[in-house]
């Protein structure tokens, strides 16, 4: 009996180690620490205090776009390499500053789930501090987008496990699409080719809107067309408390950008919404995508009403939902591509934290 128990234990250990070699999370993988949008920079203190370190700090400390008040992109901590111990190695987002004259040019690389899961570690290499400073400033958007998308992928993983089945069903029946939104969005309103779901809170109120229209105009993906279409849809479907009140777009604070979602073109718009005739307002972000099979544009939008609270995490939580939109006959892709042109370094994770 003891021999059987021994062999069963041995088989279990082999299976776990095999899983570990494949880079998958297993019984020996610690859960990463830290809060969402928190980054730990591993860097020599003298470098951190000089222009090279300040350049990296300034990149991470930039404001989140599209919010009515200034909020930083990340919460930043730093540690000297000699103090980068097993406690800090399980941090969720890590940047390692590697400045040595053995390198001929600056470069970025990343690895995932090295000491914990989920975890992203970016290494920034450079031959000297001057080139490091210039390289970081030039690649500021790449660095920010990398960690923002890493956090959104974590949110998408949570949504995959738990999302509003009610809203998914409604999206399926109205648009023949699928999407994952937080389960807290329990209230909804339907219209013609329109759906609005909300938490219906007095503050920290999260909202999701989806609408579609025929793709017939060559100017569909211009800023002016977007604002005009959004205003007409919102005025018809999201009225205020009293007659004459309706949601509108603050046209002075709208930015549009061409992005790629699931390998296809999409238009991303960020800005501020306001309630005409009232004092309400807040940030929004939307994706407009082409449903070629049905000759239409499908728009998904998240907006927040939270006048007395910070909005960064709420907005990014909702923005992650937009990436889960699945058009008719589209395959399920439940992760945003985050690497871009940054090479991934595969690291043997069998030893884990040391």
Short mmCIF file of C-alpha atoms in Angstrom, two decimals:
data_model
loop_
_atom_site.label_atom_id
_atom_site.label_comp_id
_atom_site.label_asym_id
_atom_site.label_seq_id
_atom_site.Cartn_x
_atom_site.Cartn_y
_atom_site.Cartn_z
CA UNK A 1 0.00 0.00 0.00
CA UNK A 2 2.83 2.37 0.89
CA UNK A 3 4.52 1.51 -2.40
CA UNK A 4 1.34 2.40 -4.35
CA UNK A 5 1.06 5.70 -2.49
CA UNK A 6 4.70 6.43 -3.27
CA UNK A 7 4.25 5.81 -7.00
CA UNK A 8 1.07 7.89 -7.11
CA UNK A 9 2.93 10.76 -5.45
CA UNK A 10 5.79 10.39 -7.91
CA UNK A 11 3.39 10.50 -10.87
CA UNK A 12 1.78 13.64 -9.47
CA UNK A 13 5.15 15.38 -9.12
CA UNK A 14 6.11 14.43 -12.69
CA UNK A 15 2.82 15.78 -14.05
CA UNK A 16 3.22 19.05 -12.17
CA UNK A 17 6.80 19.49 -13.34
CA UNK A 18 5.76 18.73 -16.93
CA UNK A 19 3.13 21.43 -16.69
CA UNK A 20 5.74 23.76 -15.30
CA UNK A 21 8.03 23.12 -18.26
CA UNK A 22 5.24 24.11 -20.61
CA UNK A 23 5.06 27.49 -18.89
CA UNK A 24 1.61 26.83 -17.49
CA UNK A 25 0.45 27.83 -14.05
CA UNK A 26 0.69 24.93 -11.62
CA UNK A 27 0.61 24.15 -7.93
CA UNK A 28 4.07 25.67 -7.42
CA UNK A 29 3.34 28.98 -9.16
CA UNK A 30 2.73 31.85 -6.71
CA UNK A 31 -0.03 34.31 -7.45
CA UNK A 32 1.42 37.67 -8.41
CA UNK A 33 1.21 40.58 -6.00
CA UNK A 34 0.52 44.28 -6.45
CA UNK A 35 -2.49 46.26 -7.51
CA UNK A 36 -3.74 46.83 -11.05
CA UNK A 37 -1.69 49.44 -12.92
CA UNK A 38 1.16 49.29 -10.41
CA UNK A 39 4.70 48.91 -11.79
CA UNK A 40 7.92 47.99 -9.98
CA UNK A 41 11.13 49.32 -11.57
CA UNK A 42 14.33 47.40 -10.78
CA UNK A 43 17.13 49.92 -11.19
CA UNK A 44 20.28 51.14 -9.47
CA UNK A 45 19.37 54.10 -7.29
CA UNK A 46 22.01 56.44 -8.79
CA UNK A 47 20.61 55.71 -12.27
CA UNK A 48 17.05 56.23 -11.05
CA UNK A 49 18.00 59.65 -9.70
CA UNK A 50 19.76 60.75 -12.88
CA UNK A 51 18.16 61.82 -16.22
CA UNK A 52 17.97 58.23 -17.49
CA UNK A 53 15.82 57.15 -14.56
CA UNK A 54 13.81 60.36 -14.64
CA UNK A 55 13.01 59.71 -18.31
CA UNK A 56 11.46 56.34 -17.44
CA UNK A 57 9.61 57.80 -14.46
CA UNK A 58 8.17 60.55 -16.66
CA UNK A 59 6.88 57.98 -19.16
CA UNK A 60 5.13 55.91 -16.50
CA UNK A 61 3.85 59.04 -14.76
CA UNK A 62 1.98 60.44 -17.77
CA UNK A 63 -1.73 61.18 -17.50
CA UNK A 64 -4.33 58.70 -18.68
CA UNK A 65 -5.88 60.04 -21.90
CA UNK A 66 -9.56 60.89 -22.08
CA UNK A 67 -10.27 61.57 -18.40
CA UNK A 68 -11.77 64.85 -17.13
CA UNK A 69 -9.23 65.15 -14.30
CA UNK A 70 -5.54 64.26 -14.31
CA UNK A 71 -4.85 60.67 -13.22
CA UNK A 72 -1.49 58.95 -13.60
CA UNK A 73 -1.10 55.97 -15.90
CA UNK A 74 0.62 53.88 -13.23
CA UNK A 75 1.53 53.75 -9.57
CA UNK A 76 5.34 53.54 -9.60
CA UNK A 77 7.70 51.84 -7.14
CA UNK A 78 11.43 51.23 -7.51
CA UNK A 79 13.99 48.94 -5.93
CA UNK A 80 17.74 48.50 -6.22
CA UNK A 81 18.69 45.17 -7.85
CA UNK A 82 20.43 43.96 -4.70
CA UNK A 83 17.14 44.25 -2.81
CA UNK A 84 15.07 42.57 -5.54
CA UNK A 85 14.24 39.55 -3.37
CA UNK A 86 11.70 36.70 -3.54
CA UNK A 87 8.98 38.92 -2.07
CA UNK A 88 9.35 41.55 -4.78
CA UNK A 89 9.94 39.08 -7.60
CA UNK A 90 6.27 38.05 -7.57
CA UNK A 91 5.13 41.59 -8.44
CA UNK A 92 2.62 41.61 -11.33
CA UNK A 93 4.34 44.29 -13.49
CA UNK A 94 8.12 44.66 -13.45
CA UNK A 95 10.56 46.75 -15.50
CA UNK A 96 14.23 45.77 -15.31
CA UNK A 97 16.69 48.51 -16.27
CA UNK A 98 19.78 46.89 -17.79
CA UNK A 99 22.45 49.41 -18.78
CA UNK A 100 25.79 47.83 -19.75
CA UNK A 101 28.45 48.62 -22.33
CA UNK A 102 28.23 45.05 -23.66
CA UNK A 103 25.18 46.14 -25.67
CA UNK A 104 25.55 47.86 -29.02
CA UNK A 105 22.10 49.46 -29.10
CA UNK A 106 19.00 49.87 -26.92
CA UNK A 107 16.21 47.30 -27.10
CA UNK A 108 13.09 46.07 -25.33
CA UNK A 109 12.21 42.48 -24.52
CA UNK A 110 9.69 40.83 -22.24
CA UNK A 111 8.92 37.58 -20.47
CA UNK A 112 5.80 36.36 -18.74
CA UNK A 113 5.00 34.41 -15.58
CA UNK A 114 8.66 34.01 -14.62
CA UNK A 115 8.27 34.19 -10.84
CA UNK A 116 4.48 34.34 -10.47
CA UNK A 117 1.26 34.36 -12.46
CA UNK A 118 -0.08 36.47 -14.01
CA UNK A 119 3.12 38.48 -14.43
CA UNK A 120 4.80 40.61 -17.09
CA UNK A 121 8.48 41.55 -16.94
CA UNK A 122 9.87 44.08 -19.41
CA UNK A 123 13.63 44.50 -19.72
CA UNK A 124 15.04 47.70 -21.19
CA UNK A 125 18.64 47.27 -22.35
CA UNK A 126 21.00 50.05 -23.40
CA UNK A 127 24.78 50.52 -23.72
CA UNK A 128 24.77 53.75 -21.69
CA UNK A 129 22.48 56.14 -19.83
CA UNK A 130 22.26 58.73 -22.61
CA UNK A 131 21.00 56.20 -25.13
CA UNK A 132 18.67 54.71 -22.52
CA UNK A 133 17.12 58.13 -21.88
CA UNK A 134 16.60 58.82 -25.59
CA UNK A 135 15.26 55.32 -26.28
CA UNK A 136 12.73 55.39 -23.44
CA UNK A 137 11.39 58.79 -24.46
CA UNK A 138 11.06 57.65 -28.09
CA UNK A 139 9.23 54.45 -27.08
CA UNK A 140 6.99 55.92 -24.40
CA UNK A 141 3.74 54.81 -26.05
CA UNK A 142 5.06 51.28 -26.59
CA UNK A 143 5.98 50.96 -22.90
CA UNK A 144 2.67 52.35 -21.65
CA UNK A 145 0.54 50.31 -24.07
CA UNK A 146 2.39 47.12 -23.12
CA UNK A 147 1.43 47.26 -19.45
CA UNK A 148 -2.04 48.71 -20.04
CA UNK A 149 -2.88 45.81 -22.37
CA UNK A 150 -1.34 43.32 -19.94
CA UNK A 151 -3.73 44.58 -17.26
CA UNK A 152 -6.66 44.49 -19.67
CA UNK A 153 -5.86 40.88 -20.51
CA UNK A 154 -6.09 40.07 -16.80
CA UNK A 155 -9.49 41.74 -16.72
CA UNK A 156 -10.57 39.80 -19.82
CA UNK A 157 -9.52 36.56 -18.10
CA UNK A 158 -11.78 37.49 -15.18
CA UNK A 159 -14.62 38.36 -17.56
CA UNK A 160 -14.24 35.00 -19.27
CA UNK A 161 -14.90 33.30 -15.94
CA UNK A 162 -17.67 35.64 -14.83
CA UNK A 163 -19.66 38.06 -16.96
CA UNK A 164 -23.24 39.16 -17.43
CA UNK A 165 -25.10 36.34 -19.16
CA UNK A 166 -28.15 38.60 -19.39
CA UNK A 167 -26.32 41.22 -21.45
CA UNK A 168 -24.55 38.60 -23.56
CA UNK A 169 -27.93 37.09 -24.40
CA UNK A 170 -29.39 40.50 -25.28
CA UNK A 171 -26.41 41.32 -27.50
CA UNK A 172 -26.90 37.99 -29.24
CA UNK A 173 -30.60 38.53 -29.87
CA UNK A 174 -30.33 42.17 -31.03
CA UNK A 175 -27.02 42.16 -32.92
CA UNK A 176 -26.15 38.49 -33.47
CA UNK A 177 -22.89 39.22 -31.65
CA UNK A 178 -21.33 38.32 -28.31
CA UNK A 179 -19.54 40.36 -25.67
CA UNK A 180 -18.48 40.02 -22.03
CA UNK A 181 -19.33 42.87 -19.66
CA UNK A 182 -19.09 42.91 -15.85
CA UNK A 183 -21.89 41.06 -14.11
CA UNK A 184 -22.71 44.23 -12.15
CA UNK A 185 -24.30 45.74 -15.27
CA UNK A 186 -27.72 44.29 -14.47
CA UNK A 187 -29.99 47.06 -15.77
CA UNK A 188 -30.60 47.53 -19.48
CA UNK A 189 -32.65 49.43 -22.04
CA UNK A 190 -33.32 48.34 -25.63
CA UNK A 191 -33.93 50.45 -28.73
CA UNK A 192 -33.76 50.04 -32.48
CA UNK A 193 -30.34 48.49 -33.14
CA UNK A 194 -29.40 49.77 -29.69
CA UNK A 195 -28.65 48.45 -26.20
CA UNK A 196 -27.68 50.30 -23.01
CA UNK A 197 -26.60 48.41 -19.87
CA UNK A 198 -25.76 50.07 -16.57
CA UNK A 199 -24.94 49.45 -12.91
CA UNK A 200 -27.38 52.30 -12.19
CA UNK A 201 -25.36 53.61 -9.25
CA UNK A 202 -25.30 57.13 -7.88
CA UNK A 203 -21.52 57.14 -8.28
CA UNK A 204 -18.89 54.80 -9.75
CA UNK A 205 -21.62 54.04 -12.29
CA UNK A 206 -20.40 51.85 -15.17
CA UNK A 207 -22.26 51.85 -18.48
CA UNK A 208 -22.08 49.88 -21.71
CA UNK A 209 -23.69 50.96 -25.00
CA UNK A 210 -23.91 49.08 -28.28
CA UNK A 211 -25.44 50.21 -31.55
CA UNK A 212 -25.14 49.51 -35.26
CA UNK A 213 -25.88 51.25 -38.54
CA UNK A 214 -25.40 50.53 -42.27
CA UNK A 215 -21.89 50.96 -43.64
CA UNK A 216 -22.62 53.16 -46.66
CA UNK A 217 -20.60 56.36 -46.21
CA UNK A 218 -16.94 56.64 -47.18
CA UNK A 219 -16.50 59.19 -44.38
CA UNK A 220 -17.79 56.82 -41.69
CA UNK A 221 -14.46 56.62 -39.88
CA UNK A 222 -13.78 60.34 -39.60
CA UNK A 223 -13.94 62.24 -36.34
CA UNK A 224 -16.82 64.47 -37.44
CA UNK A 225 -18.91 61.52 -38.63
CA UNK A 226 -18.32 59.70 -35.35
CA UNK A 227 -19.43 62.67 -33.24
CA UNK A 228 -22.51 63.28 -35.39
CA UNK A 229 -23.56 59.62 -35.32
CA UNK A 230 -22.91 59.24 -31.60
CA UNK A 231 -24.88 62.38 -30.75
CA UNK A 232 -27.88 61.30 -32.83
CA UNK A 233 -27.94 57.81 -31.27
CA UNK A 234 -27.50 59.03 -27.69
CA UNK A 235 -30.07 61.82 -28.02
CA UNK A 236 -32.66 59.31 -29.19
CA UNK A 237 -31.89 56.65 -26.59
CA UNK A 238 -30.39 58.19 -23.43
CA UNK A 239 -32.57 61.06 -22.21
CA UNK A 240 -32.06 62.96 -18.97
CA UNK A 241 -34.39 63.20 -15.99
CA UNK A 242 -36.38 66.07 -17.50
CA UNK A 243 -37.62 66.92 -20.97
CA UNK A 244 -34.95 68.51 -23.12
CA UNK A 245 -32.11 66.67 -21.38
CA UNK A 246 -30.07 64.15 -23.36
CA UNK A 247 -26.56 62.77 -23.64
CA UNK A 248 -24.17 64.55 -26.00
CA UNK A 249 -20.49 64.51 -26.91
CA UNK A 250 -18.12 67.27 -25.83
CA UNK A 251 -16.65 67.77 -29.30
CA UNK A 252 -13.69 69.76 -27.94
CA UNK A 253 -12.29 66.70 -26.17
CA UNK A 254 -12.57 63.81 -28.62
CA UNK A 255 -9.59 61.88 -29.99
CA UNK A 256 -9.94 59.14 -32.59
CA UNK A 257 -7.29 56.60 -33.49
CA UNK A 258 -7.06 53.69 -35.90
CA UNK A 259 -6.34 50.45 -34.03
CA UNK A 260 -6.35 46.71 -34.71
CA UNK A 261 -8.75 44.42 -32.86
CA UNK A 262 -8.61 40.67 -33.54
CA UNK A 263 -6.54 41.35 -36.63
CA UNK A 264 -9.10 43.72 -38.14
CA UNK A 265 -9.42 47.50 -38.44
CA UNK A 266 -11.26 49.38 -35.70
CA UNK A 267 -11.72 53.03 -34.82
CA UNK A 268 -11.08 53.91 -31.20
CA UNK A 269 -12.58 57.12 -29.84
CA UNK A 270 -11.97 58.68 -26.45
CA UNK A 271 -13.50 61.76 -24.98
CA UNK A 272 -15.99 63.31 -22.61
CA UNK A 273 -19.76 63.04 -22.58
CA UNK A 274 -22.15 65.55 -21.05
CA UNK A 275 -25.85 65.70 -20.32
CA UNK A 276 -27.40 68.64 -22.14
CA UNK A 277 -29.42 70.72 -19.69
CA UNK A 278 -27.78 69.09 -16.66
CA UNK A 279 -24.44 69.07 -14.83
CA UNK A 280 -23.70 65.38 -15.41
CA UNK A 281 -20.73 64.22 -17.45
CA UNK A 282 -17.74 61.93 -17.59
CA UNK A 283 -15.35 59.97 -19.83
CA UNK A 284 -16.13 57.46 -22.57
CA UNK A 285 -14.22 55.15 -24.91
CA UNK A 286 -15.60 53.32 -27.93
CA UNK A 287 -14.65 50.86 -30.65
CA UNK A 288 -16.28 51.01 -34.09
CA UNK A 289 -15.81 47.85 -36.17
CA UNK A 290 -16.98 46.73 -39.59
CA UNK A 291 -19.27 43.70 -39.82
CA UNK A 292 -18.57 42.96 -43.48
CA UNK A 293 -20.94 40.00 -43.67
CA UNK A 294 -23.89 42.24 -42.81
CA UNK A 295 -22.69 45.52 -44.33
CA UNK A 296 -22.86 47.45 -41.08
CA UNK A 297 -20.76 49.26 -38.51
CA UNK A 298 -21.00 47.92 -34.96
CA UNK A 299 -20.09 50.32 -32.14
CA UNK A 300 -19.43 49.31 -28.55
CA UNK A 301 -18.87 52.00 -25.93
CA UNK A 302 -18.11 52.27 -22.25
CA UNK A 303 -18.83 55.40 -20.25
CA UNK A 304 -18.52 56.27 -16.58
CA UNK A 305 -20.35 58.57 -14.21
CA UNK A 306 -18.29 59.02 -11.06
CA UNK A 307 -18.07 62.69 -10.08
CA UNK A 308 -16.52 62.10 -6.65
CA UNK A 309 -14.14 59.20 -7.37
CA UNK A 310 -11.10 58.41 -9.49
CA UNK A 311 -12.01 56.98 -12.86
CA UNK A 312 -8.91 55.33 -14.31
CA UNK A 313 -9.51 51.79 -13.09
CA UNK A 314 -13.25 51.92 -13.77
CA UNK A 315 -12.67 53.08 -17.34
CA UNK A 316 -9.96 50.54 -18.05
CA UNK A 317 -12.06 47.77 -16.56
CA UNK A 318 -14.88 48.65 -18.93
CA UNK A 319 -12.54 49.24 -21.86
CA UNK A 320 -11.31 45.66 -21.55
CA UNK A 321 -14.87 44.53 -22.27
CA UNK A 322 -14.82 46.26 -25.65
CA UNK A 323 -12.03 43.95 -26.82
CA UNK A 324 -14.23 40.91 -26.17
CA UNK A 325 -16.77 41.84 -28.86
CA UNK A 326 -17.28 38.92 -31.22
CA UNK A 327 -18.92 39.72 -34.54
CA UNK A 328 -21.03 37.09 -36.38
CA UNK A 329 -18.97 34.07 -37.43
CA UNK A 330 -15.88 35.53 -35.77
CA UNK A 331 -13.64 33.17 -33.82
CA UNK A 332 -13.19 33.63 -30.09
CA UNK A 333 -9.97 35.45 -29.21
CA UNK A 334 -9.87 36.18 -25.51
CA UNK A 335 -6.52 37.97 -25.29
CA UNK A 336 -5.26 41.27 -26.68
CA UNK A 337 -1.98 41.04 -28.57
CA UNK A 338 0.38 43.07 -26.41
CA UNK A 339 3.88 42.35 -27.66
CA UNK A 340 3.80 44.34 -30.90
CA UNK A 341 7.42 44.44 -32.04
CA UNK A 342 8.79 43.57 -28.60
CA UNK A 343 10.42 40.12 -28.67
CA UNK A 344 9.36 37.66 -26.01
CA UNK A 345 12.11 35.88 -24.10
CA UNK A 346 11.16 32.35 -23.12
CA UNK A 347 12.52 31.59 -19.66
CA UNK A 348 12.69 28.22 -17.91
CA UNK A 349 10.25 28.66 -15.03
CA UNK A 350 10.84 25.32 -13.34
CA UNK A 351 12.91 26.90 -10.57
CA UNK A 352 10.43 29.74 -9.94
CA UNK A 353 11.19 32.14 -7.09
CA UNK A 354 14.65 32.00 -5.57
#
